[in-house]
Structures are given as C-alpha cells and as structure tokens.
C-alpha cells in the first residue's frame, strides 16, 4: 500500500498475524476455464481403496502421557501431551539451549525416527535437490530500480545462500556492495535478513537481521562510504522495517514487548542511546498489531494498527523529527482502511459502507476524517481492490476478479486503461519502487508455465519494455506443460476454483498421482505463479493441483468471509470435495493424492484428513496449526488475541468454542486408519509454537492406526525454516521425497 524497504527477493507464502509460511507454496497454478457442467452433485462420493503401505515398520518413539484435565464451557477434555509446552517457552524462543531436557529428548527422538523412516530416500532427495537447484540461476540479479541518482538492486553469487545488496550511479561507474548477506552471516546457524533500507540522502543504510528464527530483529546503521557500522544498535525490533526521517537524521521502527507483540512505534535519532528513543505511538489493544511504512511521496510515515477485521491509521510528517502522530479516522469495529498520499489528498482503500471488496476514497490532508471521504472508485462486488499505488500523475490499482489479477492505470482526471495480457491464467505484481514523480511502472508477469518477466511500463504512452526474464539454466519450454482451471461443486453448491499444472504428455485418464496444495485462510489468494521447485514433480508425471477453498479470497472478499468463524468448516469440506473431483475427472488415480499445506494450510490438511482419512495417500503438514482449541484459548501466547476475529474467541463464548472444537485437528483424531503423515516444525517458531506438532503426532500414534506419523523438527529455526536459499531447497527435497514415497513414485529422476 505504501513505500516498501529494499528487501531480499524470496518466495514467501501466505503471511498472517499468526500463521506465516515462507517458501512452501511456490508453484501455484490457475487457468480460466469456467465451471464444468458435468460436475456431480455432492452425494456422488468417491471411494478410495486401501493400498500397501510403502513405509517400513519401525517402532516409533513413545511420548510419555502426563494427563491434564481441561474443563471449558462445561466440556471435559484430557490433554495427554500438554506438558510438551515448556513453562519457560518464551525463554526458549530467545535461547533454544534453555529447552527442558525431557522435552528436548522427545524432539531428538522424533528427528531420529524421521531419519530411520526415510533413510532409503537419500538418493531421491539428492536427485530432487539437484533438479531444483539446476533450475536456479545461481548468480542471478534483480532488475535495478532507480532512486534519485542511484540504481539499487539485489544479486546472488554462485553458490551463495544470501542476497547481496548493490547500487551504482545512474550516470555510470562501479557497482557498490551495500550489504553482503553471505559474509554477514558469520557463524550463525540461522540467519535471516529483514530489510536493507537506504537513507533519503543515500549516505546510510539501515539493515536488520534475525539470528534465531524467532523474528526478533536487530537493527543497525552503516555508513555506505566507509562500510563501517555506526554505534546505533536496536534490539527487539518487530519485522525489521524502518522508515527514515527525510533529512536522514534518524528513523522510525517497531519495538516488540515482553510478549513478542509489536507494541510501540519509536523514533531513533542517529547517535542517540536506544533507551532514549521517543515513543511515537503505543498500541493499547493486544488484538491489534502494528505495521510501518512510508508513502511513495516521501511526505509521511504511516503507522497502521490492525486486527483481522479492523484498522486504524496514523501519519507522521517525515520532514519533522519532532512531529507527533496524527490519526486519520478512529477505529470502528469491522471497518478497514489503508492510506496512500498524493499532493493535498490522502487516497484510502476501505470497506466502509459495506464495500466488501473495497472501494477507493479521497480526502483532504488537512481534514482527513471520515466525514470528508469522497468515493472516487465505488465498490464493485466481486472485483477486489488488492493494492493501490499513488504516483504524482498516475493512480495504479491491482485488482482481482474471478481469481485473476489485473492492473488498472488511471489519471487523476478520470481517464483510465487496463494493461492487457494474452494468457488465460497468470500472476501479476506491482513494484512501486522508490520514485514518486515518474511515468514508469515496474510490473512482473508470470504463469505456471511462463517464467517471471519484469517490465517497465510507460503509463503515458502505454509502451511496455522487458527488462528481465527469469532464466532457467537447464532450459524450459513452456509448451511442454499444460495449465488448466476448472471449478468443483462443494457440498452446498459453492463452485471452488481449482488450478492444475501437468506435463502436456501426462494423460488425464485416472492413472496419475497428484499433490494437492491448499491454504484457505486469512483471505489469502494463491497466485498463478511460476515455480522451479515443483517442476521436478511434474516432470515425473505427477499432477500438481492448487485448491482455492473458502477462507481464501480467490473469488473475492465474500469468499473469505464464507470460510472463517462459524463458517470455517466450509474450507475443509471444499478441499475434500476438490480431492474427490480430481478422481472423478481422471486427474488422480484412486488413493493417489497427497495433500500439502503449511501453517494455516497445515490446519487445512489436518482437519481435512480427520474428516476423510480414507481419501488420501499421504499428508504433508509444514509448521501446521493443529492444536487450535488450546492455542486460541491461551491468551498468553503472543499472537492469540488478534486471532479471535479469524477463528472465534473460545475463552468467552461457548458457541465460538464449539466452532473451533468441531474441527481442531488435535482434538478430532479418529480411531481409524490414516495415511502416512509428515509434520515439520521449528523450535524458535513464535507463530505456530513448536509443541503443536509433537503433540499431534503423538496423539495420532495413540488413537489412530496406519501411518507412519513422523515429525521433522528444525532445532535451529523458526516458522520460516531456513532463510538460506539452498538450505530451503534441501528442506523442500525432504518434503517432496516423503510425498513421492507415500505415492509409490520413488523414481530417482524425472527425465
């Protein structure tokens, strides 16, 4: 919505206040086909026969039961494994060595068991890793973007794990290295770069790093000319983003509180002791999280307080280092608004007045309150405004309709046009860059079969120039692949979008294996993007499918509202309906589907397999949110209060407790035969805390049959796993190898 820092280029998955997932859903596919008129009614079920379990029979570790009785709204539950939540869990996030030894022993045993169960997959993992890596240009660079007299960009070296931040003068000259991620990692086992942000005068960079995986960033400032860091060091920053004061005398940042919540926006002046930093705004409500940005105009620092359904914005004059935060409009429950700036006006995207898919309003800078809001782009049901960029002379909107994006360019005089694209399914991105007074829009285009293309688009002449095309070193022919899109009718008649990527030579005759990915929460829409990591699967003859169930926003904001709170069960019913339809339509063989999801997508696959365990050949649940009723009933956890508007508040409401209790994966394990399940986790994960996964796996072993049920816990990372690009590929290879084994597809090569 407003000016972004100079950040690493990484694949990142659906981020929400509680359940972030990085680098899991990178191959995402869509094609516009329209609904299939032959889709059977919900009563036409598909029966999945059992098959021989491909995994060896190795005795799993036994997790001790220490029963704790929980009585909530008159219902009694027994949690046998709640003791895995360390009493000093907050300390563990900051210092993993403080994990109690009895809990560490459980996690170590689980990792050892995972190693035993998958020891025969080493060659397959190596093949997958090699095939994924061979499709990545190792010394790649992003297309430079202009900021005043300089061009800024990010590059990688051959064999390098982390980005290198660079610049050079527009007029020419040598490249300057501003920050070298490979060198800066040092001996840290975990290392993640939050952002690298140049100062307005181009003298300094402010950079942030996390060395534990708990998303606790340290901000430092570096003199570009000397390469030396200033004494200024700020610990405990949230997100790692900064917004510079216009004269580069300091910057604004977000400070976490003792519960790891983003609590305060503070101003740091260079040379000042961090303990003396001025509090510009402190959020009083645990359910509201803070974010920080700067308008593209450079005039204002924007402070946004937001819950799941409500937001409130303050602005600070970026040119006045003594300025106070000025509120735009006081928060009102259920009303969201997000602020951009141009000249004498703010441009606000909002759902005010029932604008479910958002509308755009204009209001004077001097009197920005709601009574002065004037609609300039009215609400259009089913056409969601996703993002807004306000250049000096042009207004750009990224919109979505029928699960496809589009970019609309408008002059402030009312004239407007769409940027046209030829393919039926694609993903678009808008990068507003650093310059406000420009006619050039930087945009990206890709499809499941087309590598990413970066264009500079002249908004006046409508001319488009290609500045970069993603290179696949081993070669890539888009015509070798087929992308399809259809709709599956869910049990209540809702038409669920489905995206398919397959090799053109792979027949749709009921013989193929399928990996079915889903997310389905927080209004996140999975784009139709290009992914090199999924191609080794497709080249092996598998079909890669994305379901877009309710809870996401593929069909607009109402699609999201119809898959949350009391309607959350729709998400899981939709997902299972897609799986059954894949068999009917011949995309998947019977008992030939492995489902894959992470974070809130882990909840999706966990709840879906509980409903129909016979439907699947395997389950991949990465950092899965599966202990839902206990987590959302624990107000001490840093990210629980904001989640009550997404799932319900089971502490205060018996009805809302009932919603969650009905699908919480940990609480609904059946005494039935389940397919093989792999769960992954991170010890320093503060979003989905480490104990959810071992609890779930232990309960599956105790109450269900089948499996095996295995856990791979990263003892040195958080929710995102490794932030190093090749280490991420290795993690992906482990996940895909397990899926392939569950499907009986363990050929070492896709060629």
XYZ file of C-alpha atoms in Angstrom:
751
model
C 0.000 0.000 0.000
C 2.878 2.390 0.600
C 6.615 2.655 0.238
C 8.477 -0.580 0.766
C 12.046 -1.080 2.008
C 14.829 -2.575 -0.064
C 14.240 -6.229 0.857
C 15.571 -9.630 -0.159
C 13.827 -11.314 -3.059
C 12.437 -14.556 -1.669
C 9.427 -16.769 -2.274
C 7.132 -16.218 0.696
C 3.816 -17.841 1.485
C 0.743 -16.517 2.941
C 1.551 -14.320 5.888
C -0.966 -13.589 8.607
C -0.525 -12.286 12.134
C -0.339 -15.840 13.499
C 0.456 -18.186 10.713
C 3.184 -17.171 8.335
C 4.570 -19.645 5.854
C 7.680 -18.935 3.849
C 8.829 -20.699 0.711
C 6.261 -23.503 0.761
C 3.716 -22.585 -1.899
C 5.901 -21.559 -4.781
C 4.293 -23.467 -7.619
C 0.824 -22.090 -7.961
C -1.374 -22.529 -10.967
C -4.607 -21.218 -12.482
C -6.339 -21.171 -15.846
C -9.698 -19.667 -16.695
C -11.992 -22.407 -17.969
C -15.377 -21.844 -16.396
C -17.362 -24.317 -14.316
C -17.698 -27.876 -15.568
C -21.426 -28.512 -16.202
C -20.871 -32.224 -15.634
C -19.658 -31.804 -12.034
C -21.550 -34.432 -9.997
C -23.764 -33.464 -7.113
C -22.285 -33.690 -3.594
C -23.994 -37.027 -2.968
C -21.817 -38.719 -5.629
C -18.932 -39.814 -3.419
C -15.651 -41.360 -4.495
C -14.473 -44.493 -2.687
C -10.732 -44.841 -2.143
C -9.442 -48.384 -1.713
C -6.611 -49.094 0.673
C -3.147 -49.879 -0.682
C 0.002 -51.428 0.702
C 1.852 -49.040 2.980
C 5.195 -48.232 1.303
C 6.957 -47.386 4.580
C 8.922 -49.857 6.669
C 7.525 -50.993 10.008
C 9.844 -49.339 12.515
C 8.662 -48.807 16.074
C 8.101 -45.079 16.702
C 9.207 -43.257 19.835
C 6.763 -43.386 22.718
C 5.909 -39.987 24.154
C 5.060 -40.105 27.835
C 1.494 -39.245 28.770
C 1.046 -36.718 31.536
C -2.729 -36.212 31.505
C -4.135 -32.779 32.247
C -7.886 -32.316 32.505
C -9.303 -29.207 30.871
C -12.886 -28.133 31.508
C -14.095 -25.457 29.143
C -17.716 -24.355 28.790
C -18.836 -27.495 30.568
C -16.897 -29.878 28.336
C -14.111 -32.010 29.718
C -11.005 -32.664 27.614
C -7.874 -34.562 28.561
C -4.600 -33.369 27.086
C -2.036 -36.122 27.488
C 0.781 -34.215 25.857
C 0.302 -30.638 27.018
C 3.496 -30.947 29.061
C 5.498 -30.512 25.845
C 4.704 -26.803 26.150
C 7.688 -25.732 28.241
C 6.860 -23.451 31.138
C 9.758 -21.256 30.022
C 8.672 -21.254 26.375
C 9.316 -17.522 25.953
C 12.885 -18.015 27.114
C 13.253 -20.927 24.694
C 12.343 -18.661 21.766
C 15.224 -16.358 22.700
C 17.637 -19.097 23.752
C 16.888 -22.623 22.475
C 19.502 -24.069 24.835
C 17.082 -23.461 27.714
C 14.612 -26.060 26.412
C 13.965 -28.544 29.260
C 15.853 -31.772 28.761
C 12.793 -34.047 28.868
C 11.208 -32.086 26.016
C 14.464 -31.956 24.071
C 14.718 -35.724 24.387
C 11.285 -36.094 22.770
C 12.200 -33.857 19.829
C 15.564 -35.547 19.353
C 13.869 -38.942 19.348
C 11.374 -37.749 16.756
C 14.152 -36.496 14.493
C 15.982 -39.788 14.866
C 12.812 -41.693 13.961
C 12.296 -39.486 10.913
C 15.853 -40.322 9.863
C 15.213 -44.064 10.213
C 11.884 -43.960 8.379
C 13.306 -42.048 5.418
C 16.857 -43.366 5.260
C 16.079 -45.044 1.935
C 15.123 -41.674 0.422
C 18.578 -40.117 0.490
C 19.272 -40.645 -3.210
C 15.809 -39.373 -4.140
C 16.296 -36.265 -2.010
C 19.652 -35.660 -3.643
C 18.076 -36.010 -7.085
C 15.238 -33.627 -6.229
C 17.646 -31.109 -4.740
C 19.898 -31.276 -7.797
C 16.961 -30.883 -10.184
C 15.589 -27.886 -8.274
C 18.997 -26.253 -7.974
C 19.745 -26.801 -11.666
C 16.733 -24.632 -12.490
C 18.026 -21.679 -10.461
C 20.452 -19.186 -11.960
C 22.856 -19.009 -9.054
C 24.454 -15.653 -9.909
C 21.140 -14.017 -10.678
C 20.303 -10.347 -10.147
C 17.076 -8.409 -9.886
C 16.276 -5.635 -12.336
C 17.728 -2.385 -10.915
C 15.318 0.286 -9.696
C 16.066 3.980 -9.714
C 16.104 6.110 -6.583
C 17.344 9.593 -7.379
C 20.914 9.482 -8.693
C 21.293 5.755 -7.987
C 20.116 2.372 -9.192
C 19.534 -0.225 -6.470
C 19.228 -3.983 -6.878
C 19.847 -7.385 -5.315
C 22.126 -10.130 -6.592
C 23.433 -13.565 -5.673
C 26.820 -15.151 -6.294
C 27.429 -18.710 -7.500
C 26.938 -20.976 -4.507
C 25.783 -18.084 -2.341
C 22.960 -18.607 0.117
C 22.046 -14.984 0.793
C 21.395 -11.845 -1.249
C 23.938 -9.125 -1.923
C 22.531 -5.588 -1.928
C 24.101 -3.316 -4.529
C 23.902 0.076 -6.164
C 25.583 2.246 -8.778
C 25.146 5.756 -10.114
C 22.607 6.188 -12.893
C 25.293 8.107 -14.765
C 27.589 5.070 -14.648
C 30.521 3.877 -12.620
C 31.377 0.881 -10.499
C 28.905 -1.236 -8.577
C 28.932 -0.722 -4.819
C 28.157 -3.535 -2.407
C 25.993 -2.167 0.385
C 25.414 -5.399 2.279
C 26.709 -8.903 1.579
C 24.436 -11.490 3.175
C 26.860 -14.393 2.703
C 29.642 -12.575 4.537
C 27.390 -11.103 7.212
C 26.014 -14.482 8.278
C 29.246 -15.349 10.036
C 28.998 -18.404 12.280
C 25.261 -18.073 12.902
C 23.398 -21.324 12.397
C 20.289 -19.354 11.495
C 20.414 -16.039 9.677
C 17.640 -14.003 8.087
C 17.772 -10.511 6.606
C 14.716 -8.418 7.419
C 15.400 -5.406 5.213
C 18.102 -3.122 3.897
C 16.820 0.444 3.521
C 18.827 3.308 2.079
C 18.544 6.728 3.690
C 16.966 9.572 1.664
C 20.379 11.208 1.199
C 21.946 7.887 0.129
C 24.648 8.140 2.818
C 23.492 5.307 5.103
C 21.699 2.005 5.064
C 19.642 0.699 7.960
C 19.668 -3.084 7.976
C 18.021 -5.690 10.185
C 18.820 -9.330 10.901
C 17.377 -12.205 12.897
C 19.875 -14.827 14.099
C 17.480 -17.154 15.943
C 14.405 -17.615 13.762
C 12.047 -16.093 16.329
C 11.609 -12.964 14.163
C 13.348 -10.832 16.780
C 15.351 -8.408 14.654
C 18.372 -6.270 15.452
C 18.644 -3.011 13.503
C 21.982 -1.408 12.723
C 23.106 1.547 10.606
C 26.044 1.504 8.196
C 27.939 4.362 6.565
C 27.991 3.400 2.885
C 31.204 5.281 2.077
C 33.287 3.686 4.830
C 31.460 0.394 5.178
C 31.554 0.869 8.948
C 28.606 0.422 11.295
C 27.588 3.319 13.495
C 27.272 2.626 17.237
C 23.472 2.657 16.856
C 22.131 -0.825 17.619
C 18.473 -1.540 18.318
C 17.463 -4.953 19.618
C 13.976 -6.404 19.857
C 12.595 -4.855 16.672
C 9.485 -6.324 15.073
C 9.619 -7.101 11.368
C 12.902 -5.305 10.885
C 11.474 -2.500 8.749
C 12.432 1.139 9.216
C 11.078 4.427 7.834
C 13.699 7.153 7.519
C 13.192 10.760 8.542
C 13.508 12.937 5.430
C 16.841 14.520 6.419
C 18.313 11.112 7.392
C 18.763 12.253 10.986
C 17.079 9.071 12.179
C 14.276 6.639 11.522
C 11.137 5.046 12.926
C 10.839 1.361 13.868
C 8.524 -1.010 15.746
C 9.503 -2.373 19.153
C 8.269 -5.710 20.465
C 7.031 -6.009 24.034
C 7.842 -8.723 26.558
C 5.246 -10.987 24.882
C 6.879 -10.517 21.464
C 3.967 -8.403 20.223
C 4.603 -5.302 18.076
C 3.681 -2.765 20.720
C 5.361 0.585 20.107
C 6.476 2.734 17.184
C 9.609 4.561 18.253
C 11.821 7.204 16.721
C 15.564 6.756 16.809
C 17.898 9.698 16.148
C 21.376 8.765 14.977
C 23.861 8.906 17.822
C 21.153 8.702 20.452
C 21.065 5.886 23.010
C 18.223 3.496 22.064
C 16.943 3.770 25.630
C 16.182 7.418 24.917
C 14.190 6.739 21.736
C 10.895 8.600 21.655
C 7.646 6.609 21.665
C 5.567 7.953 18.800
C 2.650 5.570 19.262
C 1.895 2.709 21.643
C -0.879 0.249 20.816
C -3.074 -0.450 23.864
C -5.020 -3.415 22.453
C -3.383 -6.881 22.293
C -5.644 -7.742 19.357
C -4.101 -5.024 17.173
C -0.701 -5.363 15.544
C 1.401 -2.511 14.186
C 2.964 -2.073 10.757
C 5.143 0.734 9.486
C 5.749 2.191 6.037
C 6.399 5.415 4.187
C 4.278 6.951 1.473
C 5.744 6.862 -2.014
C 5.627 10.647 -1.976
C 8.088 10.561 0.926
C 5.918 13.007 2.842
C 4.547 10.777 5.578
C 5.478 7.854 7.759
C 2.394 5.644 8.009
C 1.571 3.719 11.201
C -1.181 1.143 10.765
C -2.842 -0.632 13.693
C -4.856 -3.600 12.516
C -6.726 -6.604 13.764
C -8.249 -9.212 11.472
C -11.260 -7.030 10.635
C -10.441 -3.503 11.786
C -7.700 -0.988 11.105
C -6.685 2.482 12.195
C -4.027 4.693 10.616
C -1.807 7.482 11.889
C 0.627 9.552 9.877
C 3.762 11.395 10.921
C 5.347 14.260 8.976
C 8.551 12.646 7.709
C 10.315 16.008 7.432
C 9.841 16.945 11.099
C 11.798 14.810 13.552
C 9.698 16.191 16.382
C 6.336 15.554 14.742
C 3.528 13.759 16.549
C 1.386 11.020 15.015
C -1.900 12.311 13.589
C -4.881 9.980 13.350
C -6.803 9.719 10.078
C -10.030 8.183 11.440
C -10.627 6.442 14.793
C -11.096 2.693 14.597
C -14.569 1.279 14.294
C -15.157 -2.435 14.606
C -15.264 -4.164 11.237
C -14.024 -1.166 9.236
C -10.677 -1.468 7.465
C -8.871 1.367 5.733
C -5.364 1.821 4.305
C -3.766 5.124 3.376
C -1.777 6.466 0.416
C -0.816 10.069 -0.274
C -0.612 12.464 -3.198
C -0.373 16.243 -3.005
C -3.168 17.735 -0.915
C -5.072 14.479 -0.536
C -4.948 11.067 1.022
C -6.219 8.142 -1.074
C -7.826 5.499 1.107
C -8.776 1.914 0.276
C -11.626 0.898 2.585
C -14.518 -1.481 3.147
C -16.565 1.346 4.702
C -20.317 1.348 3.997
C -20.474 -2.337 3.165
C -17.807 -2.242 0.450
C -16.904 -5.908 0.944
C -14.390 -5.921 -1.927
C -13.152 -2.418 -1.020
C -13.553 0.945 -2.647
C -11.229 3.940 -3.046
C -11.922 7.325 -1.486
C -10.182 10.684 -1.486
C -9.922 13.046 1.464
C -8.026 16.287 2.208
C -4.746 16.033 4.121
C -5.863 18.855 6.399
C -9.226 17.271 7.292
C -8.881 13.521 6.651
C -11.705 12.225 8.864
C -14.472 10.013 7.514
C -16.999 12.808 7.017
C -14.746 14.182 4.279
C -14.242 10.927 2.390
C -15.405 11.114 -1.235
C -15.761 7.978 -3.351
C -13.579 8.052 -6.448
C -13.776 4.347 -7.218
C -17.039 2.856 -5.938
C -17.384 -0.653 -4.641
C -17.968 -3.325 -7.285
C -18.978 -6.678 -5.798
C -16.669 -9.467 -6.949
C -13.929 -7.073 -8.081
C -11.484 -6.827 -5.194
C -9.066 -3.938 -4.901
C -5.869 -5.663 -3.774
C -3.407 -2.763 -3.808
C -3.196 0.919 -4.661
C -0.175 2.964 -5.728
C -0.345 6.757 -5.954
C 2.275 8.261 -8.235
C 2.382 12.017 -8.797
C 0.459 11.845 -12.070
C -0.975 8.331 -12.101
C -3.111 6.140 -9.902
C -2.483 2.383 -10.197
C -4.817 -0.306 -8.903
C -4.119 -4.010 -8.653
C -7.487 -5.754 -8.740
C -8.732 -9.336 -8.734
C -11.848 -10.756 -10.358
C -12.738 -14.439 -10.846
C -9.394 -15.435 -9.296
C -7.400 -13.499 -11.912
C -5.494 -10.253 -11.314
C -5.434 -7.142 -13.443
C -3.655 -3.800 -13.360
C -5.596 -0.617 -13.996
C -3.860 2.714 -14.631
C -5.798 5.942 -14.185
C -5.007 9.592 -14.480
C -6.380 11.802 -11.748
C -8.585 13.391 -14.393
C -10.548 10.150 -14.653
C -9.065 8.606 -17.815
C -8.026 5.006 -17.273
C -6.979 1.804 -19.009
C -6.100 -1.809 -18.238
C -2.736 -3.372 -19.033
C -3.560 -6.320 -21.282
C -2.069 -9.816 -21.187
C -2.598 -12.698 -23.573
C -2.601 -15.867 -21.484
C -5.696 -17.140 -19.776
C -4.052 -17.599 -16.377
C -1.223 -15.602 -14.901
C 0.098 -13.767 -11.891
C 0.805 -10.041 -11.781
C 2.876 -7.992 -9.386
C 3.303 -4.251 -8.991
C 6.501 -2.859 -7.512
C 6.008 0.822 -6.802
C 9.738 1.303 -6.462
C 11.286 4.393 -4.928
C 10.237 7.246 -7.245
C 7.031 9.239 -6.894
C 7.356 11.608 -9.871
C 7.604 9.069 -12.673
C 5.580 7.728 -15.560
C 7.261 4.312 -15.326
C 5.543 1.442 -13.575
C 7.576 -1.651 -12.747
C 5.459 -4.781 -13.030
C 6.021 -8.528 -13.116
C 4.183 -11.156 -15.085
C 4.349 -14.946 -14.885
C 2.190 -18.011 -15.281
C 2.583 -21.598 -14.117
C 4.298 -22.371 -17.433
C 5.930 -18.984 -18.093
C 8.981 -17.853 -16.097
C 8.751 -14.456 -14.465
C 9.104 -11.441 -16.738
C 9.822 -7.949 -15.410
C 8.604 -4.974 -17.415
C 8.846 -1.213 -17.253
C 5.526 0.170 -18.409
C 5.150 3.762 -19.562
C 1.803 4.822 -18.127
C 1.545 7.712 -20.600
C 2.453 6.052 -23.895
C 1.311 2.571 -22.765
C 4.544 1.079 -24.090
C 5.942 -1.956 -22.330
C 9.643 -2.830 -22.269
C 11.076 -6.111 -20.979
C 13.895 -5.501 -18.504
C 14.404 -9.044 -17.229
C 13.219 -12.573 -17.917
C 13.756 -15.320 -15.366
C 16.401 -17.670 -16.682
C 16.160 -21.430 -16.169
C 19.751 -22.631 -16.708
C 18.863 -26.152 -17.856
C 16.265 -24.749 -20.224
C 12.494 -24.545 -20.075
C 9.906 -24.941 -22.795
C 6.523 -23.632 -21.716
C 4.836 -25.706 -24.415
C 5.878 -28.866 -22.560
C 3.339 -28.068 -19.823
C -0.408 -27.678 -19.631
C -2.212 -25.374 -17.230
C -5.906 -25.880 -16.598
C -8.541 -24.379 -14.401
C -11.951 -25.713 -13.510
C -14.490 -25.436 -10.704
C -15.556 -28.131 -8.249
C -19.011 -28.072 -6.748
C -18.786 -28.305 -2.963
C -21.433 -29.946 -0.791
C -23.559 -26.802 -0.556
C -23.216 -25.987 -4.260
C -20.380 -23.446 -3.971
C -18.074 -23.526 -7.011
C -14.482 -23.931 -5.818
C -11.683 -22.821 -8.193
C -9.075 -25.478 -8.953
C -5.745 -24.935 -10.688
C -3.835 -27.734 -12.416
C -0.267 -27.948 -13.717
C 0.826 -31.068 -15.576
C 3.223 -32.182 -18.250
C 1.476 -31.951 -21.601
C 2.276 -35.625 -22.108
C 0.681 -36.684 -18.808
C -2.737 -38.128 -19.611
C -5.918 -37.336 -17.721
C -7.060 -40.928 -17.569
C -7.088 -41.782 -13.875
C -3.531 -43.127 -13.763
C -1.558 -40.156 -12.419
C -0.582 -39.276 -8.868
C -1.446 -35.834 -7.529
C -0.028 -33.457 -4.967
C -2.874 -31.219 -3.839
C -1.874 -27.969 -2.145
C -4.136 -25.640 -0.191
C -4.163 -22.774 2.288
C -7.652 -21.333 2.717
C -7.367 -18.731 5.491
C -6.959 -15.007 6.150
C -8.260 -14.045 2.719
C -5.000 -15.161 1.107
C -5.182 -15.916 -2.611
C -2.581 -18.285 -4.041
C -1.372 -16.738 -7.327
C -0.860 -18.461 -10.669
C 2.906 -18.088 -10.481
C 5.892 -19.915 -11.920
C 7.865 -22.266 -9.680
C 11.077 -24.088 -10.469
C 10.820 -26.239 -7.337
C 7.625 -28.013 -8.367
C 8.794 -28.863 -11.889
C 10.744 -31.999 -10.818
C 7.445 -33.405 -9.560
C 5.566 -32.555 -12.727
C 8.387 -33.911 -14.893
C 7.975 -37.238 -13.061
C 4.408 -37.425 -14.328
C 2.718 -36.126 -11.192
C -0.025 -33.556 -11.483
C 0.292 -30.529 -9.219
C -3.007 -29.043 -8.116
C -3.985 -25.994 -6.083
C -7.401 -25.854 -4.445
C -8.792 -22.400 -3.631
C -11.356 -23.143 -0.894
C -13.422 -20.637 1.001
C -11.354 -18.837 3.607
C -9.083 -17.567 0.856
C -10.186 -14.714 -1.402
C -9.835 -16.187 -4.892
C -13.432 -15.241 -5.678
C -13.478 -12.000 -3.739
C -13.700 -10.885 -0.156
C -17.014 -12.691 0.416
C -15.236 -15.962 -0.434
C -13.010 -15.253 2.565
C -15.885 -14.331 4.861
C -17.645 -17.561 3.941
C -14.678 -19.582 5.247
C -13.992 -18.113 8.688
C -15.501 -18.062 12.189
C -18.768 -20.047 12.192
C -18.271 -20.936 8.509
C -14.738 -22.309 8.837
C -15.852 -25.874 8.177
C -16.553 -24.794 4.579
C -12.795 -24.615 3.994
C -12.243 -28.278 4.779
C -15.372 -29.507 3.026
C -14.349 -27.582 -0.113
C -10.872 -29.088 -0.028
C -12.114 -32.664 0.284
C -14.635 -32.018 -2.487
C -11.784 -30.978 -4.779
C -9.888 -34.194 -3.987
C -12.900 -36.337 -4.813
C -13.499 -34.389 -8.013
C -9.897 -34.913 -9.138
C -10.543 -38.656 -9.130
C -13.867 -38.298 -10.934
C -12.325 -36.174 -13.651
C -9.400 -38.535 -14.135
C -6.633 -36.259 -12.895
C -5.847 -38.524 -9.946
C -5.816 -42.260 -9.565
C -7.705 -43.695 -6.623
C -5.659 -43.481 -3.448
C -3.210 -41.342 -5.415
C -3.438 -37.930 -3.726
C -1.023 -36.476 -1.194
C -2.235 -33.244 0.391
C 0.170 -30.471 1.312
C -0.246 -27.341 3.394
C 1.692 -25.210 5.816
C 0.842 -23.097 8.848
C -2.881 -22.367 8.462
C -2.617 -24.668 5.448
C -1.416 -27.290 7.918
C -4.694 -26.794 9.754
C -6.433 -27.306 6.408
C -4.807 -30.671 5.695
C -5.062 -31.781 9.326
C -8.773 -31.053 9.530
C -9.454 -32.456 6.063
C -7.772 -35.783 6.747
C -9.689 -36.099 10.019
C -12.921 -35.766 8.065
C -11.946 -38.319 5.408
C -8.747 -40.200 6.253
C -9.513 -42.830 3.617
C -9.347 -40.221 0.856
C -5.599 -39.651 0.841
C -2.337 -41.477 0.236
C -0.376 -39.094 2.419
C -0.287 -35.754 4.234
C 2.459 -33.120 4.332
C 1.845 -30.599 7.141
C 4.575 -27.970 7.421
C 4.619 -25.944 10.655
C 0.944 -26.898 10.987
C -1.509 -25.031 13.187
C -3.179 -28.152 14.581
C -3.645 -27.569 18.332
C -6.225 -24.907 17.602
C -8.540 -25.012 20.609
C -5.666 -24.941 23.107
C -3.721 -22.250 21.261
C -6.667 -19.918 20.708
C -7.662 -20.423 24.362
C -4.196 -19.329 25.540
C -4.178 -15.534 25.753
C -0.568 -15.580 26.974
C 0.693 -16.619 23.560
C 1.896 -13.541 21.692
C -0.332 -13.885 18.656
C -3.539 -15.315 20.094
C -5.608 -12.148 20.741
C -5.521 -10.952 17.099
C -6.710 -14.386 16.001
C -10.049 -14.301 17.783
C -11.532 -12.364 14.873
C -10.404 -15.061 12.447
C -11.404 -18.187 14.372
C -13.570 -17.060 17.291
C -12.919 -16.495 20.992
C -13.259 -19.856 22.782
C -12.478 -18.261 26.148
C -15.510 -16.003 26.312
C -18.004 -17.723 24.028
C -19.352 -21.252 24.321
C -20.690 -21.035 20.770
C -17.328 -19.976 19.359
C -15.616 -22.670 21.403
C -17.936 -25.116 19.658
C -16.931 -23.873 16.213
C -13.245 -24.497 16.854
C -13.758 -27.692 18.814
C -15.563 -29.197 15.829
C -12.512 -29.079 13.546
C -9.356 -28.607 15.656
C -7.114 -31.364 14.201
C -5.523 -32.340 17.515
C -8.923 -32.740 19.161
C -10.617 -34.658 16.353
C -8.231 -37.519 15.609
C -10.318 -40.616 14.846
C -9.827 -44.263 15.737
C -9.472 -45.058 12.050
C -6.747 -45.842 9.538
C -4.839 -42.736 8.477
C -2.358 -42.336 5.619
C 1.339 -41.558 6.217
C 1.754 -38.083 7.717
C 4.847 -35.892 7.866
C 4.799 -32.826 10.118
C 7.607 -30.283 10.248
C 8.305 -27.603 12.829
C 10.787 -25.047 14.100
C 11.915 -24.781 17.704
C 12.011 -20.965 17.744
C 8.707 -20.532 15.929
C 6.600 -17.979 17.793
C 3.737 -18.130 15.281
C 2.953 -21.847 15.443
C 4.799 -22.878 18.560
C 6.963 -25.980 18.469
C 4.808 -28.123 20.794
C 1.816 -28.313 18.445
C 3.491 -30.756 16.068
C 4.835 -33.364 18.551
C 1.524 -33.307 20.421
C -0.396 -34.025 17.219
C 1.966 -36.760 16.047
C 1.903 -38.464 19.468
C -1.893 -38.404 19.530
C -2.141 -39.827 16.021
C 0.072 -42.737 17.076
C -2.008 -43.287 20.197
C -5.522 -43.029 18.777
C -5.313 -43.749 15.033
C -3.866 -46.615 13.042
C -1.983 -46.705 9.759
C 0.633 -44.028 9.239
C 3.508 -43.833 9.869
C 3.266 -40.495 11.652
C 6.603 -38.716 11.659
C 7.972 -35.367 12.757
C 10.973 -33.444 11.451
C 11.789 -30.599 13.860
C 14.320 -27.933 12.901
C 16.127 -27.264 16.172
C 17.745 -24.102 14.833
C 15.000 -22.194 13.023
C 11.535 -20.745 13.399
C 8.331 -20.648 11.382
C 10.035 -19.957 8.085
C 12.599 -22.708 8.284
C 15.984 -21.805 6.885
C 16.348 -18.411 5.226
C 19.283 -19.636 3.111
C 18.165 -20.358 -0.440
C 19.831 -23.755 -0.934
C 19.029 -24.887 2.586
C 15.411 -24.121 1.719
C 15.716 -26.355 -1.333
C 17.040 -29.131 0.863
C 14.021 -28.744 3.149
C 11.770 -28.895 0.095
C 13.524 -32.044 -1.119
C 12.772 -33.766 2.208
C 9.095 -32.872 1.954
C 8.685 -33.913 -1.672
C 10.616 -37.165 -1.214
C 8.250 -38.184 1.590
C 5.262 -37.346 -0.616
C 6.653 -39.347 -3.507
C 7.261 -42.358 -1.278
C 3.706 -42.198 0.064
C 2.530 -42.260 -3.555
C 4.885 -45.050 -4.577
C 6.577 -42.665 -7.030
C 10.206 -43.005 -5.999
C 11.957 -42.927 -9.379
C 15.216 -41.039 -8.926
C 14.766 -38.805 -11.959
C 12.010 -37.028 -13.799
C 13.739 -37.385 -17.142
